[in-house]
Coordinates of C-alpha atoms in Angstrom, one line a residue:
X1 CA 109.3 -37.6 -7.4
X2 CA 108.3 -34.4 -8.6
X3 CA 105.9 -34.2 -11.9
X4 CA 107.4 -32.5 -14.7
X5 CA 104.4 -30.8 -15.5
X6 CA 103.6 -27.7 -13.5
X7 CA 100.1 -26.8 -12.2
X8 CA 100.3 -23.3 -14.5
X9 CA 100.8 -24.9 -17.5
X10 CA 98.2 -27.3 -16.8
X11 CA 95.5 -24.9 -16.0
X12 CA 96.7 -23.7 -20.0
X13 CA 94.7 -26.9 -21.6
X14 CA 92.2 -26.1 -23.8
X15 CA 88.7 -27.3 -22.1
X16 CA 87.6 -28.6 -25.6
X17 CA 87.7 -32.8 -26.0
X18 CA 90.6 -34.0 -27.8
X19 CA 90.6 -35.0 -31.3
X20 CA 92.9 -38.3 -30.6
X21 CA 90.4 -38.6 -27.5
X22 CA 88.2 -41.8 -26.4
X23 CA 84.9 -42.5 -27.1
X24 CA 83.8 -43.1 -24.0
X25 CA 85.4 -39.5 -23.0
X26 CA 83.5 -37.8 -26.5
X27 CA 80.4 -39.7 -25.3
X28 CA 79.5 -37.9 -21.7
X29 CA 81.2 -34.7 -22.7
X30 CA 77.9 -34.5 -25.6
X31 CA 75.6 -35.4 -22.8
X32 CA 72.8 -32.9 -21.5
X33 CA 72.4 -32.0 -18.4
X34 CA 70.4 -34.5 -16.4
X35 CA 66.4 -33.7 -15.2
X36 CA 67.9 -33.9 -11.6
X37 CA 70.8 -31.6 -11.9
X38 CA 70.5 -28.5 -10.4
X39 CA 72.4 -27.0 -13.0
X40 CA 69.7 -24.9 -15.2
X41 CA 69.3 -26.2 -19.0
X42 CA 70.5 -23.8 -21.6
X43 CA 70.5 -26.4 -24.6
X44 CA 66.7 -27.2 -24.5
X45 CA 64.5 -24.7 -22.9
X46 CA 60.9 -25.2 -21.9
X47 CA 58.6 -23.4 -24.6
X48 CA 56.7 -20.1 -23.2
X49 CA 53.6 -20.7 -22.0
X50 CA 50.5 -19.7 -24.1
X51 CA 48.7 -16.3 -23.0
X52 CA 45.1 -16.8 -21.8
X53 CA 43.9 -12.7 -21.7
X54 CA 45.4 -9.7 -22.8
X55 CA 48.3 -8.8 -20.8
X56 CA 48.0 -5.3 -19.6
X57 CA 51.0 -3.8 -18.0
X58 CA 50.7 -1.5 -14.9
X59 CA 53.1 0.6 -12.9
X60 CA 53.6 -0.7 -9.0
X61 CA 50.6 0.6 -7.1
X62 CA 48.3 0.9 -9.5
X63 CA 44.8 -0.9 -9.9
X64 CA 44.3 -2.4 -13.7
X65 CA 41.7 -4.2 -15.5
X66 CA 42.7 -7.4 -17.1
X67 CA 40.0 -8.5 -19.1
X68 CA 40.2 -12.5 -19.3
X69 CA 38.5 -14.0 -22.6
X70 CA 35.3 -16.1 -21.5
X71 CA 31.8 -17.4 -22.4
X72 CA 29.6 -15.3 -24.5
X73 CA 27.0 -13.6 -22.4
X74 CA 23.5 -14.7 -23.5
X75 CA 21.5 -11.1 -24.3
X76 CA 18.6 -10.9 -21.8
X77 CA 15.6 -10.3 -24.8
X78 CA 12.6 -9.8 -21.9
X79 CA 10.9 -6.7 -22.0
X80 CA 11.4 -4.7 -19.1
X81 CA 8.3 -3.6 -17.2
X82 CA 7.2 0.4 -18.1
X83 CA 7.0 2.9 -15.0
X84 CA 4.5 2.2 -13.0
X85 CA 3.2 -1.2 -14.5
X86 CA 4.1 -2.9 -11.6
X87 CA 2.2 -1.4 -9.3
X88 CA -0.9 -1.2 -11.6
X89 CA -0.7 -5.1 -11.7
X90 CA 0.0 -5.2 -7.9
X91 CA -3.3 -3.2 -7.2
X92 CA -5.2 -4.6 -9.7
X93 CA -8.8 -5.2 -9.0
X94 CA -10.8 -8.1 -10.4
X95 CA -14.4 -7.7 -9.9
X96 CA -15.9 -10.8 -11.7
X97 CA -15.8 -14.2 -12.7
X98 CA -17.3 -15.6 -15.8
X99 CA -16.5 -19.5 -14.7
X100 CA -18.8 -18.8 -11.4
X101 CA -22.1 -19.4 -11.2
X102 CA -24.3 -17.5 -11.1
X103 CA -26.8 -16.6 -8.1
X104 CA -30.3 -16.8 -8.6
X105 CA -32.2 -14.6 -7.0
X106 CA -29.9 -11.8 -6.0
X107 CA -31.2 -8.8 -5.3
X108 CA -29.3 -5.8 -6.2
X109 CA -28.7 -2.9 -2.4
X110 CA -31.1 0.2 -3.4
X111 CA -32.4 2.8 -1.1
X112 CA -35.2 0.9 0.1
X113 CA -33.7 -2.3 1.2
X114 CA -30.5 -1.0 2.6
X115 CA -32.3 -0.3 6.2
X116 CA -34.5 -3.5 6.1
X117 CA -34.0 -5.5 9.4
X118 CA -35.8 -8.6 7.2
X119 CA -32.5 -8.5 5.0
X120 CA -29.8 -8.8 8.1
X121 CA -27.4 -11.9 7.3
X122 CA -28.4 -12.2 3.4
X123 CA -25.9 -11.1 0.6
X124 CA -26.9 -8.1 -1.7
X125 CA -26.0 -7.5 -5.5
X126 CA -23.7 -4.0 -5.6
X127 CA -25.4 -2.0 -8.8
X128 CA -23.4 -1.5 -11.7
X129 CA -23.2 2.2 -11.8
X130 CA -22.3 2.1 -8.0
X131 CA -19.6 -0.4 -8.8
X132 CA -18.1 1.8 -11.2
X133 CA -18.2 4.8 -8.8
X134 CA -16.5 2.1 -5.9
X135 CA -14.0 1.8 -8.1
X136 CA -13.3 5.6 -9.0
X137 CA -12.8 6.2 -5.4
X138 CA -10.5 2.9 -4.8
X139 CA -13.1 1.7 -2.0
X140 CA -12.2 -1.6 -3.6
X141 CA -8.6 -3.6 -1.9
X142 CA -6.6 -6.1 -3.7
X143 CA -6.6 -8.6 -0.5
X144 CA -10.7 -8.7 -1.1
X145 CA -11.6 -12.3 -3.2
X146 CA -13.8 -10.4 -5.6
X147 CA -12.7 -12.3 -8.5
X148 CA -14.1 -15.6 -6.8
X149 CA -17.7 -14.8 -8.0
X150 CA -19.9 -13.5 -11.0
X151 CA -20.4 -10.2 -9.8
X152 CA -19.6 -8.0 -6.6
X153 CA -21.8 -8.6 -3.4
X154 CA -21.5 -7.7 0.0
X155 CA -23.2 -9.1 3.5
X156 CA -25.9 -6.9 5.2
X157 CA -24.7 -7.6 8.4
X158 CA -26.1 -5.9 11.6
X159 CA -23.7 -2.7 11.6
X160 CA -24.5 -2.6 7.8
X161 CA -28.1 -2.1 8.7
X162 CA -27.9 0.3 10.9
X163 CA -25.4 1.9 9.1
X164 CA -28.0 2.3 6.3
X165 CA -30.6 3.4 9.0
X166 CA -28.7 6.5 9.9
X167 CA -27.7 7.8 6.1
X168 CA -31.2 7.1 5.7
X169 CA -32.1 9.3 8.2
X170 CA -29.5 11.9 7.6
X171 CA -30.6 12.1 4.6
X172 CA -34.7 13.0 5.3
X173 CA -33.9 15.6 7.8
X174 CA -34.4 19.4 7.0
X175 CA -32.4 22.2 7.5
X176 CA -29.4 22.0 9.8
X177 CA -27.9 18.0 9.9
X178 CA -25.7 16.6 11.9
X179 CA -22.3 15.0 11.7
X180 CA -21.3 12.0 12.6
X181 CA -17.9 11.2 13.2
X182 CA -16.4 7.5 13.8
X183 CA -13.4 5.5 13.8
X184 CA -13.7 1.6 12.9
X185 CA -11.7 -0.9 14.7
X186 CA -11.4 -4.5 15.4
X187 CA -9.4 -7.4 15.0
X188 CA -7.4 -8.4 11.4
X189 CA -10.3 -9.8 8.9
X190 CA -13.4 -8.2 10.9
X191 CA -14.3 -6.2 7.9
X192 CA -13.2 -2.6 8.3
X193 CA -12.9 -1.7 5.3
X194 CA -15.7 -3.4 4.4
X195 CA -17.9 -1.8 6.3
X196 CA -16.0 1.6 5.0
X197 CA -17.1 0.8 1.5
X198 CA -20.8 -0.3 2.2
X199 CA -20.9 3.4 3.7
X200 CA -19.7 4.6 0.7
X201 CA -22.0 2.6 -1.6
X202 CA -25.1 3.6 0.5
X203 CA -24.0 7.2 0.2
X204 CA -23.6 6.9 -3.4
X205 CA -27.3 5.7 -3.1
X206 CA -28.4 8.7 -1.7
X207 CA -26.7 10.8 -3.7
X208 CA -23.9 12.4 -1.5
X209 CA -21.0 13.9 -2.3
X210 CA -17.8 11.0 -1.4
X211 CA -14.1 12.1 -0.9
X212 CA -12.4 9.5 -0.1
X213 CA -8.4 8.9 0.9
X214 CA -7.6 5.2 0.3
X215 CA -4.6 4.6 1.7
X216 CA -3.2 7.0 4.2
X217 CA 0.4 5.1 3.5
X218 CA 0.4 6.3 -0.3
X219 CA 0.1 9.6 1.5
X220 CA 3.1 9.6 4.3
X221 CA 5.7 6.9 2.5
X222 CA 7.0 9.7 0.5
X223 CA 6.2 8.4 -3.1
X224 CA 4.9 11.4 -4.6
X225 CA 6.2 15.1 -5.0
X226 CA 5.8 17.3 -2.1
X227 CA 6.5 21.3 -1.4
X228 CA 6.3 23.9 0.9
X229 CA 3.0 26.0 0.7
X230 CA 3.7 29.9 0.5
X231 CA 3.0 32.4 3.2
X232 CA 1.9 29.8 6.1
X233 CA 3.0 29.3 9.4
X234 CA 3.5 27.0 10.6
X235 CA 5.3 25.6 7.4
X236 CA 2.6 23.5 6.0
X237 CA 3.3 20.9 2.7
X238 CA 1.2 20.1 -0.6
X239 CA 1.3 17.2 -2.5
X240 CA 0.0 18.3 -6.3
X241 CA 0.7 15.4 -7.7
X242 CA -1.6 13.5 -5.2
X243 CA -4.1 16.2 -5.5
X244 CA -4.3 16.4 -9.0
X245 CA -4.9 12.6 -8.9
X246 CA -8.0 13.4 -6.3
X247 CA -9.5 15.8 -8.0
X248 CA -9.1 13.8 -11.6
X249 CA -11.3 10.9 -9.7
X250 CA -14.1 12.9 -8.1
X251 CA -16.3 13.5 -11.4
X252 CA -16.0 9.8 -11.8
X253 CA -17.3 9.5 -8.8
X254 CA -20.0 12.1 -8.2
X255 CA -22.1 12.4 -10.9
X256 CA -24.0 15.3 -9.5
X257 CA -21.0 17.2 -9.7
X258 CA -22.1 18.2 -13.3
X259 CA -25.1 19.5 -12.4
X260 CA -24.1 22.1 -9.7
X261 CA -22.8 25.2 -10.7
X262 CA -19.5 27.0 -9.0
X263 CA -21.3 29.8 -7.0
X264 CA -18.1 31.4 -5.0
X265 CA -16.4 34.2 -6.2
X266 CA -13.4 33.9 -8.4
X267 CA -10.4 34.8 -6.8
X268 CA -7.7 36.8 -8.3
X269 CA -4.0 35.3 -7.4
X270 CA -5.2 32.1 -9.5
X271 CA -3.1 31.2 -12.5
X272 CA -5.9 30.7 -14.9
X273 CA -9.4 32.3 -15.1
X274 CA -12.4 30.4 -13.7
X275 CA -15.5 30.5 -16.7
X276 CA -18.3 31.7 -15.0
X277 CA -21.3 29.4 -14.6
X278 CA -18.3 26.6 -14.7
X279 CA -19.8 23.2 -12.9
X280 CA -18.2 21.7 -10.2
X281 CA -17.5 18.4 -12.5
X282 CA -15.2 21.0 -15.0
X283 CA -13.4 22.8 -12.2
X284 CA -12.2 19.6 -10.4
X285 CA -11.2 18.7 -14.2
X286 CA -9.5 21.9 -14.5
X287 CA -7.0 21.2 -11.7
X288 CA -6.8 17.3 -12.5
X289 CA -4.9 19.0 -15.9
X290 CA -2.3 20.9 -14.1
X291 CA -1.0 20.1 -10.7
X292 CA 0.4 23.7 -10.4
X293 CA -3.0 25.2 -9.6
X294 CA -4.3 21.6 -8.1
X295 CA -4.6 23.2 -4.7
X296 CA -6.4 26.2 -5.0
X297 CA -8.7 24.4 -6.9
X298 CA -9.1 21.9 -4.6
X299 CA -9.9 24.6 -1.6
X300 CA -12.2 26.2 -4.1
X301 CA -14.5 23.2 -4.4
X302 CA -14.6 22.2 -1.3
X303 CA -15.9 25.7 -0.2
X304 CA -18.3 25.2 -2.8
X305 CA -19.5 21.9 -1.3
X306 CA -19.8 23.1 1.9
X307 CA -21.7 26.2 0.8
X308 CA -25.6 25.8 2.3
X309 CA -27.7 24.0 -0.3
X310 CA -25.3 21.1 -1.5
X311 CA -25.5 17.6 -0.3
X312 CA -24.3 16.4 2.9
X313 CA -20.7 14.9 2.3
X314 CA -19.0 11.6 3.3
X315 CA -15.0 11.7 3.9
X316 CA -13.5 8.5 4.1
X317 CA -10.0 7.5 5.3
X318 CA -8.0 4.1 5.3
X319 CA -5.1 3.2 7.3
X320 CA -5.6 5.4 9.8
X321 CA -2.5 4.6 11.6
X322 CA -0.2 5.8 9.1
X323 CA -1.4 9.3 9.4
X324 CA -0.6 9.4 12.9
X325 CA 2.9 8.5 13.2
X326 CA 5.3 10.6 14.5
X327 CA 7.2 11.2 11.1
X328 CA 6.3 10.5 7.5
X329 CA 9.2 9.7 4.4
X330 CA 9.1 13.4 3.7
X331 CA 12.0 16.0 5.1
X332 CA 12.2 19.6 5.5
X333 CA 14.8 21.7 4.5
X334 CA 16.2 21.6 7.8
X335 CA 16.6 17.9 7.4
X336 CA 14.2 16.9 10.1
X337 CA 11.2 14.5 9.0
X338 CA 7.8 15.9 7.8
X339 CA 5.0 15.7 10.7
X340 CA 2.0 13.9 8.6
X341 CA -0.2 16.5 10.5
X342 CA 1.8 19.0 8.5
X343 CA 0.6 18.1 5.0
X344 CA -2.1 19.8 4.1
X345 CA -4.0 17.2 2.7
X346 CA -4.4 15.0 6.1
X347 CA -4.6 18.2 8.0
X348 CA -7.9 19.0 6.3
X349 CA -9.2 15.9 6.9
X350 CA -8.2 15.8 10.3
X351 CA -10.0 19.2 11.0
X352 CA -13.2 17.2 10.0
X353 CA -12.6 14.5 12.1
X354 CA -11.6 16.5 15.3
X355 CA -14.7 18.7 14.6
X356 CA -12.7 21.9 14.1
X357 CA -14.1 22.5 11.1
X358 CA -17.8 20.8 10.6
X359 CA -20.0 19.9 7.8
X360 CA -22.5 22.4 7.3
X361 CA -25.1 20.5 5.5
X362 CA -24.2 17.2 7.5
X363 CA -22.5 14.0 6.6
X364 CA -19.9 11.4 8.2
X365 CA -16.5 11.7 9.0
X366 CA -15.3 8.1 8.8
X367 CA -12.0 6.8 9.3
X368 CA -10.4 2.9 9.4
X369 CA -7.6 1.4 11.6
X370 CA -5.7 -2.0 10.1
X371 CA -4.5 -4.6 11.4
X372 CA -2.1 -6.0 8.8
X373 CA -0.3 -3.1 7.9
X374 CA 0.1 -0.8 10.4
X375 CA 2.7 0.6 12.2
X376 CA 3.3 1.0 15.8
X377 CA 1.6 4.3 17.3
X378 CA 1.0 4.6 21.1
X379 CA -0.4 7.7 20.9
X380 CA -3.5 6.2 18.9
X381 CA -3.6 3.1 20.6
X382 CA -4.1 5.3 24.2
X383 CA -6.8 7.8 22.5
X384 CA -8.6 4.9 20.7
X385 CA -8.5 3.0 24.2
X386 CA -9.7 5.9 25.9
X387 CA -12.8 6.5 23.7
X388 CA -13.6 3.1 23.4
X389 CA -13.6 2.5 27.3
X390 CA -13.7 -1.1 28.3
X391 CA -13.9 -3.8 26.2
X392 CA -15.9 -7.2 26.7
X393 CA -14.9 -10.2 24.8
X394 CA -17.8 -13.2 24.0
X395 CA -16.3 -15.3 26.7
X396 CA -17.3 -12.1 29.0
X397 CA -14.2 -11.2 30.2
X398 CA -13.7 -6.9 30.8
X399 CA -10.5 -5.7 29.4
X400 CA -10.2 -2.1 30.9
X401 CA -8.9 0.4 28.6
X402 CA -5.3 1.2 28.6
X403 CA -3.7 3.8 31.4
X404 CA -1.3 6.1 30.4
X405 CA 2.0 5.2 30.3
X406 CA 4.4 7.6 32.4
X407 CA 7.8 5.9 30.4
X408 CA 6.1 6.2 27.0
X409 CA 6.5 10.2 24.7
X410 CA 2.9 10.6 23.4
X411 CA 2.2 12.6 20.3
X412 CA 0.3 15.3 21.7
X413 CA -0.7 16.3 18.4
X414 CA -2.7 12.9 17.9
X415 CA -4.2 13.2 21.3
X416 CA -5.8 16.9 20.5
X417 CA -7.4 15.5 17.6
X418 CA -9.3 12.2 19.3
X419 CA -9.1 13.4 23.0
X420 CA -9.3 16.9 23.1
X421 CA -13.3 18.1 23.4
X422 CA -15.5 15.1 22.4
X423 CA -13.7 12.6 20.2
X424 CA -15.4 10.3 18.0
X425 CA -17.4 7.7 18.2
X426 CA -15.8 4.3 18.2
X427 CA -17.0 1.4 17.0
X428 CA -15.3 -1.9 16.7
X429 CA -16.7 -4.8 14.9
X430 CA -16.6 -8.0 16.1
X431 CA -17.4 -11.4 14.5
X432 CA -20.4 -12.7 12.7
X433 CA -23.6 -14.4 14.4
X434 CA -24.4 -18.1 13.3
X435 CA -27.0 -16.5 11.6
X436 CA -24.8 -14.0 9.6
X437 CA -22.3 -16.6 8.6
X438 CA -24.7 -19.2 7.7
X439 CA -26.0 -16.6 5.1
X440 CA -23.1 -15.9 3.2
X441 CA -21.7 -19.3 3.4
X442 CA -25.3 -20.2 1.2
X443 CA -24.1 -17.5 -0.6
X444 CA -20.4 -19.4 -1.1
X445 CA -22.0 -22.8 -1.9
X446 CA -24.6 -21.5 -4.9
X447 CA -21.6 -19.4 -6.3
X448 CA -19.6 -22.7 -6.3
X449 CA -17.1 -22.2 -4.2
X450 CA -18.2 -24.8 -1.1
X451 CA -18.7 -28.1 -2.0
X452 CA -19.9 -29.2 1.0
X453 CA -23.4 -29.4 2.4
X454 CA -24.3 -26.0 4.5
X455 CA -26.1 -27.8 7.3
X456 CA -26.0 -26.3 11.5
X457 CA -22.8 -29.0 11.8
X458 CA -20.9 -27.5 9.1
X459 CA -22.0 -24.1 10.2
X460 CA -20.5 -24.3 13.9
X461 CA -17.4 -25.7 12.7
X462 CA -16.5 -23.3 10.2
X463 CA -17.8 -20.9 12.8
X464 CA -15.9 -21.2 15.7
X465 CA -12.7 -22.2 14.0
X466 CA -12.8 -18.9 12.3
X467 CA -12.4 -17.2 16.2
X468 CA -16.3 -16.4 16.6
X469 CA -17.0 -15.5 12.7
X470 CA -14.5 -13.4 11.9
X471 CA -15.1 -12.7 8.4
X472 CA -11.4 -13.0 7.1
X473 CA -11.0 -16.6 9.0
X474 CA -14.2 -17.9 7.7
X475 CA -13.3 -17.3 4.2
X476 CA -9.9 -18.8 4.3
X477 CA -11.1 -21.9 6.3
X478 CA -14.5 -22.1 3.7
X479 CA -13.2 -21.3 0.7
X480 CA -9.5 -20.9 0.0
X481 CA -8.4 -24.0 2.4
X482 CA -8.9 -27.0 0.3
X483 CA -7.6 -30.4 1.9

């Protein structure tokens, strides 16, 4: 039977419950939605979510910054270290020690003990005035203990007494003198530039004129301000900042300076005029104040020096290594790296050292290899190996000296200086005798420093743990090493 009520009409009914309807019917029509449905809830939305930074809006593509709010940055309060502070505290030199004791009888180096054979292996006062002269010159290095004891001594060892011998020498002869020219090498520790500053203090003694260049790495790393020097060829460099620096430390360190007058004529091209009867003292002053005319000042007293009736001269150089390496930290224009032979500073000491240019009134010509900070430089290694000739060790074993190697480029610019002619002299230090290091360990033990009783046992130990007395392993297995 068919339903009197059509489909059409029925779709007609309002959706809304009736009023006559159940309860039960009224009941789950008010019901929510159920958490489970998948039907979305209109009637009780979640509440929006709190913001935890600043919402920044951006087109598609492009790069924003959304700052996001976090901890409070603590200021940073310390004072920041001024230019050049830290490298004034990383080369700074302490030459005494109030809490050491104090030697008794020490006697201080003077011109008539520095040659004496009856003071070889004893340990000699440096003189105040010298000291302060050292240390105008920078003969003085960092990685030296000078701050272990009261005041500054050094070890007349054999080469430091015949070191003393020739200056001595040098010094008494009359008329024309002759120049000695020598490279120091040896093992890391042997005392190098030790022996490179007892030259110094002994010439200081005798009242020669000292130039000395300190590190030959401040002079190639590129650290200071370099450019080109007008009308030479090939294209040669100047430093004025290092010269200036030179010239402001060689009143300091020569005295006599003040008392010898500038004797060349004046030249005209100079920015400033030269006083007349100016002293040699107040011209190197006059180009310490203004590194613009630092080197033709610089050439001017050194003509001056070498004119006949000064002093003979000692030029000293340190870490020689560095000033032989194909390249330095400096570049041309043409973007190619600086040959350290092409600034003019290391040039004019290399024309002393390769005799091209010589001392008219005498002096030495010294120069110092390194072993802990030294780069790399075959060329050196195969002139100082040639010079040398073969080597002996204690045990008595030959090493010959080194052949040249066919798959190696030399820098034939290094070889004309050592090879070329007659090279210099080279010397190489080796360990101290028993006798040596027995003496400066009795130095150590009334400083303080050893506690133990210096007897022949306690010698040979020390001494042949140290390689054969070699002055930088004896002092770190005497002194430093504590157990």
């Amino acid at each position: 039977m068919s339903s009197s009520i059509c489909w059409r009409c029925l779709s007609k009914i309002s959706p809304q419950p009736l009023r006559h309807a159940g309860i039960g019917s009224r009941f789950l029509n008010s019901l929510p939605a159920l958490a489970f449905s998948t039907t979305t809830s209109f009637q009780f939305p979640l509440p929006p979510k709190k913001s935890s930074g600043v919402k920044v809006t951006h087109r598609k593509g492009e790069k924003s910054l959304v700052i996001k709010k976090g901890k409070k940055q603590v200021e940073n309060r310390a004072r920041r270290p001024a230019p050049g502070e830290r490298k004034a505290l990383r080369k700074r030199i302490v030459l005494s020690n109030v809490n050491a004791l104090e030697v008794q009888g020490l006697q201080n180096m003077d011109v008539q003990n520095m040659f004496d054979r009856r003071l070889e292996g004893q340990v000699l006062r440096l003189p105040g005035p010298i000291v302060d002269q050292l240390r105008a010159v920078e003969a003085f290095k960092p990685t030296q203990s000078w701050g272990l004891f009261q005041s500054p001594g050094t070890l007349m060892r054999r080469e430091t007494v015949d070191m003393g011998k020739m200056i001595a020498e040098m010094s008494e002869q009359e008329g024309s003198r002759k120049t000695v020219r020598r490279v120091l090498v040896g093992e890391k520790g042997s005392g190098k530039s030790m022996i490179l500053l007892q030259a110094m203090t002994m010439a200081f003694l005798k009242g020669w004129t000292v130039v000395n260049l300190p590190e030959a790495q401040d002079i190639t790393i590129g650290h200071t301000p370099y450019q080109p020097l007008p009308s030479s060829s090939p294209t040669a460099y100047i430093q004025p900042a290092y010269l200036a620096n030179l010239l402001r430390t060689l009143p300091t360190a020569n005295p006599h300076l003040s008392t010898l007058q500038f004797t060349q004529p004046s030249p005209t091209d100079l920015p400033i005029p030269i006083p007349p009867n100016i002293s040699l003292a107040r011209l190197a002053s006059l180009g310490a104040s203004d590194p613009e005319i630092a080197h033709p000042i610089f050439n001017l007293l050194i003509t001056d020096l070498l004119s006949p009736g000064r002093p003979p001269v000692f030029l000293g150089l340190d870490g020689l290594a560095h000033a032989m390496q194909p390249a330095t930290g400096y570049t041309a224009p043409s973007l190619k790296p600086i040959h350290p032979h092409d600034l003019m500073i290391l040039d004019w000491y290399f024309n002393f050292l390769s005799a091209k240019q010589k001392l008219p009134n005498g002096g030495i010509v010294m120069a110092a290899t390194s072993q802990s900070n030294a780069p790399k430089v075959p060329s050196l290694d195969f002139a100082l190996s040639d010079l040398e000739g073969p080597i002996m060790t204690r045990a008595g074993q030959i090493i010959p000296k080194k052949e040249r190697n066919p798959f190696v480029r030399y820098d034939e610019r290094v070889l004309d200086i050592l090879l070329k002619e007659k090279g210099p002299q080279v010397q190489r230090l080796r360990g101290l005798s028993k006798e040596e290091a027995r003496g400066l360990m009795e130095y150590w033990a009334k400083s303080g420093m050893v506690r133990e009783r210096v007897n022949e046992g306690f010698v040979g130990e020390k001494w042949a743990i140290s390689g054969c007395g070699v002055v930088g392993e004896l002092e770190r297995a005497v002194v430093r090493m504590r157990v």
